[in-house]
GROMACS .gro file of C-alpha atoms in nm:
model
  389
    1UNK     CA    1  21.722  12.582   9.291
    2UNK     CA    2  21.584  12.679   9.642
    3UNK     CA    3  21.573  12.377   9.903
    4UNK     CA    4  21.238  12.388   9.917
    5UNK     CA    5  21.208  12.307   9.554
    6UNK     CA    6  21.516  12.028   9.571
    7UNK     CA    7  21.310  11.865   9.846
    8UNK     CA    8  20.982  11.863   9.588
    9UNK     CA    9  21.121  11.793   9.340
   10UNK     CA   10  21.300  11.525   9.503
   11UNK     CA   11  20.934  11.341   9.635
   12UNK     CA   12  20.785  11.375   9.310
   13UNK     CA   13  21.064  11.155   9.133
   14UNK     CA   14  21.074  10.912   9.429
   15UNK     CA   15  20.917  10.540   9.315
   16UNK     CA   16  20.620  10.556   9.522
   17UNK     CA   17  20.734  10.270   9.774
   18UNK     CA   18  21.016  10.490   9.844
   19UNK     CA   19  20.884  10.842   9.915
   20UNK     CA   20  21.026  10.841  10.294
   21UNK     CA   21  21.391  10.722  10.210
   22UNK     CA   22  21.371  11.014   9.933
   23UNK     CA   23  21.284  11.237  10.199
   24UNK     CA   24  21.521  11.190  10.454
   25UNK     CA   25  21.765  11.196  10.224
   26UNK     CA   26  21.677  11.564  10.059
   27UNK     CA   27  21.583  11.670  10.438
   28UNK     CA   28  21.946  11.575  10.548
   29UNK     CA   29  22.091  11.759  10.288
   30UNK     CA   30  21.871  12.071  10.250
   31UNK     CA   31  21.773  12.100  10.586
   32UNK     CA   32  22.048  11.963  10.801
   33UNK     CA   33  21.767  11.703  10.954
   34UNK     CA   34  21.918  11.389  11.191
   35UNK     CA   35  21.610  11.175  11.158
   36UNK     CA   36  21.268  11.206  10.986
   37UNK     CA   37  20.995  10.945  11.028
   38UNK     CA   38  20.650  10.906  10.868
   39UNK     CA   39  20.383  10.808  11.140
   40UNK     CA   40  20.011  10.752  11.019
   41UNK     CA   41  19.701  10.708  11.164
   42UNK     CA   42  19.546  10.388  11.198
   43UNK     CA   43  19.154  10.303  11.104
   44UNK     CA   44  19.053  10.349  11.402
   45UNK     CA   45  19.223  10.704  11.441
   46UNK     CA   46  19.364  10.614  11.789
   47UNK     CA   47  19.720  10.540  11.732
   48UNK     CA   48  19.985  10.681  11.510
   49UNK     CA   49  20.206  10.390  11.365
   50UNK     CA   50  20.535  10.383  11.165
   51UNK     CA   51  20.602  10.350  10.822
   52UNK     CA   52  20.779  10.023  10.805
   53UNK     CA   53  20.813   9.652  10.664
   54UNK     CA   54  20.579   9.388  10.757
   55UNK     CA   55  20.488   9.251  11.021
   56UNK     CA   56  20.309   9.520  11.109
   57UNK     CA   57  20.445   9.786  11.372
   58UNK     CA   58  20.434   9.743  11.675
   59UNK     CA   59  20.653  10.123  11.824
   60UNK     CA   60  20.287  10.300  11.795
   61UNK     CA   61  20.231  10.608  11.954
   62UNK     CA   62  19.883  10.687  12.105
   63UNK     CA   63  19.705  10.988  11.966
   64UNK     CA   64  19.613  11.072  12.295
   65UNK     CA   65  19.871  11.228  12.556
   66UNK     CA   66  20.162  11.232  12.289
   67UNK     CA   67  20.347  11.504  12.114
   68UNK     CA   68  20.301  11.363  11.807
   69UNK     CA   69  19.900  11.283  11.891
   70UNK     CA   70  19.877  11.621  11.974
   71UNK     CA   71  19.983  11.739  11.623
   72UNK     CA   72  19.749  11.549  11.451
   73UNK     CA   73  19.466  11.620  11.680
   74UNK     CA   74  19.546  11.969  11.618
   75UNK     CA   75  19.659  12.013  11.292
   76UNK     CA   76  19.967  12.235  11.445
   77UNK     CA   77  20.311  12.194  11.506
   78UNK     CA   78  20.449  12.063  11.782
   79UNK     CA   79  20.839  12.119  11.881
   80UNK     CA   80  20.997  11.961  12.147
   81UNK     CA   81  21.364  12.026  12.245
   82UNK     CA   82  21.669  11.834  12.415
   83UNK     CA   83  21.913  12.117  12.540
   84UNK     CA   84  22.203  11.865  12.609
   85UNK     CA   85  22.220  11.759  12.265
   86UNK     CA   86  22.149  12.076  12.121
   87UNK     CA   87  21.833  11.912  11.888
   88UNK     CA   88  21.477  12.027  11.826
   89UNK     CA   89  21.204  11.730  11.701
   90UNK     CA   90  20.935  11.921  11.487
   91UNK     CA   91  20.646  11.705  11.454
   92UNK     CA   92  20.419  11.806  11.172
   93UNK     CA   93  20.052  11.727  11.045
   94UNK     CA   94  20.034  11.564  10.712
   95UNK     CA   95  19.692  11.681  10.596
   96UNK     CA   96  19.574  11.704  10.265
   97UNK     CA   97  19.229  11.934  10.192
   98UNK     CA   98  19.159  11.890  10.554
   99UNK     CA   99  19.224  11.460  10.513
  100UNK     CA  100  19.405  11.397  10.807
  101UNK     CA  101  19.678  11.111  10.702
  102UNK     CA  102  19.935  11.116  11.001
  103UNK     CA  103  20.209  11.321  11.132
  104UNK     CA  104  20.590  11.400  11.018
  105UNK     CA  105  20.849  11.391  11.274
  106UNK     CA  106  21.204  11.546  11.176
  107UNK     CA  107  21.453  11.612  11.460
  108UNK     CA  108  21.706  11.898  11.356
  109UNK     CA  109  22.010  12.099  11.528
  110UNK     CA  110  21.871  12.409  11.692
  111UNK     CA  111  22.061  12.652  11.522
  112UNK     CA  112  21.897  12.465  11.207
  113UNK     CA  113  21.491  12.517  11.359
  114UNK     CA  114  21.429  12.876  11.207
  115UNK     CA  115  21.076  12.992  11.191
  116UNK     CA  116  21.128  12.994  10.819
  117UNK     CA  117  21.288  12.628  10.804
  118UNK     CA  118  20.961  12.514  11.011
  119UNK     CA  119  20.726  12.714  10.792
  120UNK     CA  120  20.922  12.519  10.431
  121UNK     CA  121  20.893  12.189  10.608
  122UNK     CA  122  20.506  12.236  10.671
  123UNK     CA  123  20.446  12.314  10.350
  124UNK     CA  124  20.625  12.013  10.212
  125UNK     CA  125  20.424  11.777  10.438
  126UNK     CA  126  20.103  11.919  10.204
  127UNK     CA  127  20.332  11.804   9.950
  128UNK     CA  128  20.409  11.448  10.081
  129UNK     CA  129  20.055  11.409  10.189
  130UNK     CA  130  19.942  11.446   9.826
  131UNK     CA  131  20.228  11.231   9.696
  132UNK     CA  132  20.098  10.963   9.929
  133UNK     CA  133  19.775  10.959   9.801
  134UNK     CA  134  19.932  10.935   9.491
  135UNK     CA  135  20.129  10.630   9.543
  136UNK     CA  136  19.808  10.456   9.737
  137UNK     CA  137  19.729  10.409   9.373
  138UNK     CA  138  20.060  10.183   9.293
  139UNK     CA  139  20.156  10.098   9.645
  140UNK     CA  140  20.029   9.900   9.988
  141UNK     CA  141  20.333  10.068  10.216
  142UNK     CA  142  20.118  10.361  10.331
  143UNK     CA  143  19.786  10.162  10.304
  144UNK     CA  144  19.981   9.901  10.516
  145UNK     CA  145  20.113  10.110  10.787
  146UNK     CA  146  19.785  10.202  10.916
  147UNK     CA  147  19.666   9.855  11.001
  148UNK     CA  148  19.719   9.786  11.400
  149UNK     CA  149  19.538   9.452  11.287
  150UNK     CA  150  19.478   9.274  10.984
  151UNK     CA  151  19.117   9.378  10.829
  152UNK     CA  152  18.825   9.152  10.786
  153UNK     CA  153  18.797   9.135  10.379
  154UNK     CA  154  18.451   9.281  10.483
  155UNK     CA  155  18.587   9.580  10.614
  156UNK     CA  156  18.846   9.592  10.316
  157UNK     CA  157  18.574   9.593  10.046
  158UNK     CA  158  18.417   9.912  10.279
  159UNK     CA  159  18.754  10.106  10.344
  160UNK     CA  160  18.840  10.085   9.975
  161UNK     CA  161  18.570  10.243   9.891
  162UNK     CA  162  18.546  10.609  10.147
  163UNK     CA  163  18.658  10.925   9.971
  164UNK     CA  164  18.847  10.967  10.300
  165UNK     CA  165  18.819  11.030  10.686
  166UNK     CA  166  18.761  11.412  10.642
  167UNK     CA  167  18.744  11.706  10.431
  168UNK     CA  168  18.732  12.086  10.431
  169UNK     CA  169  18.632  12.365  10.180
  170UNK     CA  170  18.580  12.779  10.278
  171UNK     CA  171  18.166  12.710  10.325
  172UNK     CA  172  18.217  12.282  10.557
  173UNK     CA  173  18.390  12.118  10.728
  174UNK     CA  174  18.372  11.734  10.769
  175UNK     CA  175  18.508  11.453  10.975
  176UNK     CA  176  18.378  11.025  10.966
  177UNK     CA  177  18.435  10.757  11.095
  178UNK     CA  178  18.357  10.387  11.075
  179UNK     CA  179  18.339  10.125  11.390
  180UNK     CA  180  18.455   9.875  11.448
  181UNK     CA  181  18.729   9.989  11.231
  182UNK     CA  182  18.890   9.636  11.122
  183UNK     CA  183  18.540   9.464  11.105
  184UNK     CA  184  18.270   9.710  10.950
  185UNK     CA  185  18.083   9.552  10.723
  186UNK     CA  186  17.760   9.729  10.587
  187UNK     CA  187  17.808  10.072  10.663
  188UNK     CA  188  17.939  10.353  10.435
  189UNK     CA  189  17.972  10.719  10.381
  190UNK     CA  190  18.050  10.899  10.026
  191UNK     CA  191  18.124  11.274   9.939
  192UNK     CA  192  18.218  11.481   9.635
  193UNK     CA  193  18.182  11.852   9.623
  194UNK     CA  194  18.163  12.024   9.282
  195UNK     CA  195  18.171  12.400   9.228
  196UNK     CA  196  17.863  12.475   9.326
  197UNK     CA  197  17.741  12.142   9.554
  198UNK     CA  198  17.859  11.940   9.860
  199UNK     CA  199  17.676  11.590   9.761
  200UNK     CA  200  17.694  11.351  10.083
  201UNK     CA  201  17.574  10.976  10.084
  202UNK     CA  202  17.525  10.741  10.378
  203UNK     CA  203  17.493  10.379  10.304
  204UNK     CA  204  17.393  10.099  10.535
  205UNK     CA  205  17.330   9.681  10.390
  206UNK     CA  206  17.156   9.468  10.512
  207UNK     CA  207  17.341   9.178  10.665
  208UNK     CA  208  17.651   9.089  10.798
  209UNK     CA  209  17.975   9.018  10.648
  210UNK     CA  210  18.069   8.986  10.298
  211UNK     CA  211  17.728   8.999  10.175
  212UNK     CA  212  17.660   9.337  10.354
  213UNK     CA  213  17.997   9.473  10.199
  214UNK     CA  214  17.914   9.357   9.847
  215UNK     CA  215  17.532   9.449   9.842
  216UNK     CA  216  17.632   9.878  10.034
  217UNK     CA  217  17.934   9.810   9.699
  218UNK     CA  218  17.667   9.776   9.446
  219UNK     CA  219  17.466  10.053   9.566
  220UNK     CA  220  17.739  10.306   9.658
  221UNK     CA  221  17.880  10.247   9.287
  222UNK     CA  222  17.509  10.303   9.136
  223UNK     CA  223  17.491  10.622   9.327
  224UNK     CA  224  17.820  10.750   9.227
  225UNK     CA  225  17.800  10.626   8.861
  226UNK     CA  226  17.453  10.851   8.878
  227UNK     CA  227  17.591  11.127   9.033
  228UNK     CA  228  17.930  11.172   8.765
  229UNK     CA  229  17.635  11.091   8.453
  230UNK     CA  230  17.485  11.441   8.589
  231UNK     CA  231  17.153  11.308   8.732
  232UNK     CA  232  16.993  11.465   9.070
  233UNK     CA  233  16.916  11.329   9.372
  234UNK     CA  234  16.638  11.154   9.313
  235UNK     CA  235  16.792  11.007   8.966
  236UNK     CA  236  17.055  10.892   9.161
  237UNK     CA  237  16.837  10.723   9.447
  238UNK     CA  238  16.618  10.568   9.145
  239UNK     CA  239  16.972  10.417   8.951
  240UNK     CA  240  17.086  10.215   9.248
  241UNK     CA  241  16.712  10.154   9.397
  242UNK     CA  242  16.705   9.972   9.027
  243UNK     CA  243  17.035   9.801   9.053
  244UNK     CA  244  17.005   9.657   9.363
  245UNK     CA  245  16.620   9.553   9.300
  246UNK     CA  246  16.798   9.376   8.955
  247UNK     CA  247  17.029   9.211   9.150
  248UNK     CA  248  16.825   9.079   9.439
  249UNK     CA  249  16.486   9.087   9.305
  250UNK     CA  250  16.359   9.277   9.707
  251UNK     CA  251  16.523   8.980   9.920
  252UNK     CA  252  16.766   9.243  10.054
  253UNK     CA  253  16.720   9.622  10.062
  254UNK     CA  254  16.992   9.916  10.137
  255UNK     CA  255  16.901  10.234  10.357
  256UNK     CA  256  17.052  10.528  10.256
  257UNK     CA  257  17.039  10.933  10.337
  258UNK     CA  258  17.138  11.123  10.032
  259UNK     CA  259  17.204  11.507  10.114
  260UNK     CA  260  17.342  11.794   9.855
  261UNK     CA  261  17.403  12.119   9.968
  262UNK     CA  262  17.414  12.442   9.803
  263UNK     CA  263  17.771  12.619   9.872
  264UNK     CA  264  17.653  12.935   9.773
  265UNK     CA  265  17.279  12.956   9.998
  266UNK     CA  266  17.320  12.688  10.234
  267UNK     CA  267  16.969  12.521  10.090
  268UNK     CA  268  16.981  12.135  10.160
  269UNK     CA  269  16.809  11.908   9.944
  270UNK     CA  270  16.738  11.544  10.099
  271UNK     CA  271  16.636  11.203  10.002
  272UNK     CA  272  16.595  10.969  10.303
  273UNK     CA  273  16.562  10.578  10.201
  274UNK     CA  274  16.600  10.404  10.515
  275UNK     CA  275  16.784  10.453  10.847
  276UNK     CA  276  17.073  10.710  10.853
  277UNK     CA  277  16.989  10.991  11.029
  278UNK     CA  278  17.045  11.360  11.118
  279UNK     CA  279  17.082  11.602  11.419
  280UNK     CA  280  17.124  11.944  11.401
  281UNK     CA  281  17.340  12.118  11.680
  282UNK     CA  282  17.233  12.511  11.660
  283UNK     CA  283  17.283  12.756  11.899
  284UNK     CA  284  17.366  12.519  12.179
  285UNK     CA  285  17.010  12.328  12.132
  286UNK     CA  286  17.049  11.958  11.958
  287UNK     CA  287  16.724  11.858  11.778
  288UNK     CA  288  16.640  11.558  11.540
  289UNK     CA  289  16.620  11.670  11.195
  290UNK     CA  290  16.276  11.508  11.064
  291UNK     CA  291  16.239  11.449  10.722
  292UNK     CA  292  15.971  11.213  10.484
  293UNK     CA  293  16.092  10.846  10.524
  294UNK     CA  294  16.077  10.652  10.204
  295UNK     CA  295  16.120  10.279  10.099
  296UNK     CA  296  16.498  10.177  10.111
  297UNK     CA  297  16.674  10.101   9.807
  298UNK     CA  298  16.562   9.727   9.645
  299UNK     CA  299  16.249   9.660   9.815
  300UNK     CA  300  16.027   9.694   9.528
  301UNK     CA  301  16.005   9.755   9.114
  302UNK     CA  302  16.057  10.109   9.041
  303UNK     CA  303  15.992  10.321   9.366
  304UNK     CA  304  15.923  10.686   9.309
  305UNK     CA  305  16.195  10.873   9.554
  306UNK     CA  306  16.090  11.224   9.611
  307UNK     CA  307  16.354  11.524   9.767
  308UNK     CA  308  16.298  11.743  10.048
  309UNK     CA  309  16.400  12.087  10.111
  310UNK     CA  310  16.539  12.247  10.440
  311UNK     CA  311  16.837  12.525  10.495
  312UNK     CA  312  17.102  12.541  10.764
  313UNK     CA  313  17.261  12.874  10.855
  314UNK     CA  314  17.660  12.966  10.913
  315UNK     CA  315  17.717  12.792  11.239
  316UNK     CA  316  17.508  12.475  11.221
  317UNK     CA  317  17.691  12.125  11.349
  318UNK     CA  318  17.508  11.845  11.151
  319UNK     CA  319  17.540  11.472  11.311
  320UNK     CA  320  17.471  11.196  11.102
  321UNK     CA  321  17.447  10.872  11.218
  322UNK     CA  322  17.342  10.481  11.109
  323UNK     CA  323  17.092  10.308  11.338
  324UNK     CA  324  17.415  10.097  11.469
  325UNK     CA  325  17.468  10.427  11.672
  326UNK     CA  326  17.104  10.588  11.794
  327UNK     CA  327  17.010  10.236  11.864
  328UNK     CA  328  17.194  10.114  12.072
  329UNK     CA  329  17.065  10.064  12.428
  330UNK     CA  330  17.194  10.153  12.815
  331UNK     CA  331  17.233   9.858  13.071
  332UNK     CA  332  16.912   9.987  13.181
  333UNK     CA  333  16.780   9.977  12.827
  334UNK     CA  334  16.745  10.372  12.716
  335UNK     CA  335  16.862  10.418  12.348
  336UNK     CA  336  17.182  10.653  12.284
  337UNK     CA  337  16.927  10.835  12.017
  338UNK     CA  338  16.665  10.970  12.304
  339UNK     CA  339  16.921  11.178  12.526
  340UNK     CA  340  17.286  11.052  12.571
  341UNK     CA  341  17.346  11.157  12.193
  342UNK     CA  342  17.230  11.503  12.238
  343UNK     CA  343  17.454  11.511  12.525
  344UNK     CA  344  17.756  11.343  12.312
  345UNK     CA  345  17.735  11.703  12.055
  346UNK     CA  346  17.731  11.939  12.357
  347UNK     CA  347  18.007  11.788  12.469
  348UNK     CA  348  18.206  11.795  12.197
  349UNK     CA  349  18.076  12.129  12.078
  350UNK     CA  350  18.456  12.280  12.102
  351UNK     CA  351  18.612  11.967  11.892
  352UNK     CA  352  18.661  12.011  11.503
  353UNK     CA  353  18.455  11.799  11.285
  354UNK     CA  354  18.725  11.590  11.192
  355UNK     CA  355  18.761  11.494  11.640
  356UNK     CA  356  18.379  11.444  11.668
  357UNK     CA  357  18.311  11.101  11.537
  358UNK     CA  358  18.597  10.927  11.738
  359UNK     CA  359  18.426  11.132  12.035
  360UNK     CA  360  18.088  11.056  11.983
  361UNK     CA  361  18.153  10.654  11.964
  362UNK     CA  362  18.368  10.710  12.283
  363UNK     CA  363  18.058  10.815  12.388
  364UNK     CA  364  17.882  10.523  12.240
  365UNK     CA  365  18.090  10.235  12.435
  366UNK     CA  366  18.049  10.423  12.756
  367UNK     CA  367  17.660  10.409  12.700
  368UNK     CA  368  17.635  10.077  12.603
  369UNK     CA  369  17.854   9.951  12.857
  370UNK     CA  370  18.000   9.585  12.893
  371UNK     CA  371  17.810   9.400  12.601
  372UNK     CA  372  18.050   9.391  12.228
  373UNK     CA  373  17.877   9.609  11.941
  374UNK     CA  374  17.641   9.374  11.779
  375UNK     CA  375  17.604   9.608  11.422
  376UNK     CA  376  17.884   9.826  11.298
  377UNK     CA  377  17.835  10.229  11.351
  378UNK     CA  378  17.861  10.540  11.148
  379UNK     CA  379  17.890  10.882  11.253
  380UNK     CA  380  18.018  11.171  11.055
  381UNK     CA  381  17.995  11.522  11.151
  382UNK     CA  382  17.892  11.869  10.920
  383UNK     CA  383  18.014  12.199  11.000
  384UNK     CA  384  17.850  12.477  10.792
  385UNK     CA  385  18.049  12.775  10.773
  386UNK     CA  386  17.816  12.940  10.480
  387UNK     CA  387  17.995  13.116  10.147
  388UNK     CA  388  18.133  13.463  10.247
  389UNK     CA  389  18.042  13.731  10.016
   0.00000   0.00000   0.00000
């Protein structure tokens, strides 16, 4: 058996509190490594933290300005070397289908840092990545370490519920995030991408709290339990619009932006229910994507929803965003929506998807200076490569 395969193996048999130990003890043996630590990224992507018993950790390492933080903001390896002791620390993204989870650091003797050693051990943090995942099902540890804080139950009920913090295929790329990260309450993003369609869904409750978390729950599970029954946009805008109407009889409502692409054409079909919405970054120009507002979900008995058609082209940056971003006002009282966002995707033209968010809400706090966030924000970016032939 090859060491690569000893090391697999070795993870995939590991109880899934345990997958670390289990890998610094096959790394030891098969690749000679002196210490291997697990760092991953916190909610609010900003720090890199341990893999450890509570409390929680407090030996973070920034994202920014770090060796480490500059492996996961690249998604490349970083080495860094201590002649005297003759030692090489290889810090590695752990990424799974472009889901950025944290970074792998494993310090080895140079004369044990080969190209090809480097090139196994990347290829096994794919491996731990999805093993992680894995044991998120049976296990806090992971889910644990990438608390800086302890999470509202508000924010709990939303976390749970994200397919993740980014994504990739050959035709997209895409990156989200939430703020404030340990407090959200009503906003929400969902993806799933078949074969032949990227589906994307962008919630926002009403309210604060609890009641915001439970009411974007019911309507995000409406959509999704529409979507996997086979039923189109529209059938899935009309299933929740009807669940949370049942529920609530129109005292509360739920905005939402439903979007499904076509992998193969790039043709974009929409339903817009409320306040999420879109930019469109082409050829250096930013413009606001306008589409047909309709009622959001629960208002009233049995809305019609109807879908509307536009196409983006290989090269398009889509920004979408909750009104807890585009309205949020300057000292001097201009809204981030009517210039400083447009200026916020320039900027950040050069940064991946999965960099943009976190960017763009930098952006955010620097426009709406010294007051706290009064409403929680969503932002989550689109890259549209297009289907090569």
């Amino acid at each position: 058996m090859d060491r690569f395969t000893a090391v697999e193996r070795a993870l995939r048999d590991a109880a899934p509190h345990a997958l670390l130990d289990a890998l610094r003890a096959s790394l030891a043996r098969h690749f000679g490594a002196i210490t291997v630590d697990l760092l991953m990224a916190d909610y609010g992507t900003t720090i890199l933290q341990p893999v450890g018993p509570l409390p929680y950790p407090t030996e973070s390492v920034p994202v920014h300005s770090t060796e480490p933080g500059r492996a996961f903001g690249s998604q490349q390896p970083r080495l860094s070397s201590d002649e005297r002791s003759g030692v090489v620390t290889a810090h590695l993204p752990v990424t799974v289908r472009g889901d950025r989870l944290g970074v792998l650091s494993v310090t080895l003797p140079c004369e044990e840092a080969s190209p090809e050693a480097l090139g196994e051990l990347r290829q096994l943090c794919e491996v731990l990545g999805r093993e992680i995942l894995v044991a998120d099902h049976n296990t806090d540890v992971y889910l644990r370490a990438r608390r800086a804080e302890r999470l509202t139950l508000a924010a709990e009920m939303q976390w749970q519920l994200l397919p993740g913090r980014s994504c990739s295929g050959p035709e997209y790329e895409l990156g989200a995030q939430l703020e404030p990260a340990y407090a959200v309450f009503g906003d929400n993003f969902d993806w799933s991408v078949s074969a032949d369609h990227l589906t994307v869904t962008l919630t926002n409750g009403m309210g604060e709290g609890v009641d915001a978390a439970l009411l974007t729950n019911l309507a995000l599970s409406a959509m999704r339990n529409a979507r996997r029954a086979g039923l189109d946009l529209v059938g899935q805008a009309v299933l929740a619009d009807q669940a949370v109407y049942g529920q609530h009889r129109g005292a509360v409502h739920v905005s939402v932006l439903l979007l499904r692409i076509h992998l193969a054409t790039g043709r974009l079909e929409a339903v817009d229910a409320g306040s999420p919405r879109i930019w469109r970054l082409r050829g250096g120009v930013v413009e606001p994507v306008e589409l047909e507002a309709q009622l959001p979900l629960g208002m009233f008995e049995d809305t019609p929803y109807a879908v509307q058609h536009f196409r983006i082209e290989a090269g398009d940056r889509l920004l979408f965003a909750s009104d807890g971003v585009y309205e949020v006002a300057s000292p001097s009282g201009e809204r981030f929506g009517e210039r400083a966002l447009a200026r916020a995707m320039t900027s950040t033209r050069l940064l991946p998807p999965s960099q943009v968010p976190r960017a763009v809400l930098a952006e955010l706090a620097r426009h709406r200076g010294e007051p706290p966030a009064d409403d929680d924000a969503m932002v989550v970016c689109l890259d549209w490569h297009g289907r090569r032939s």
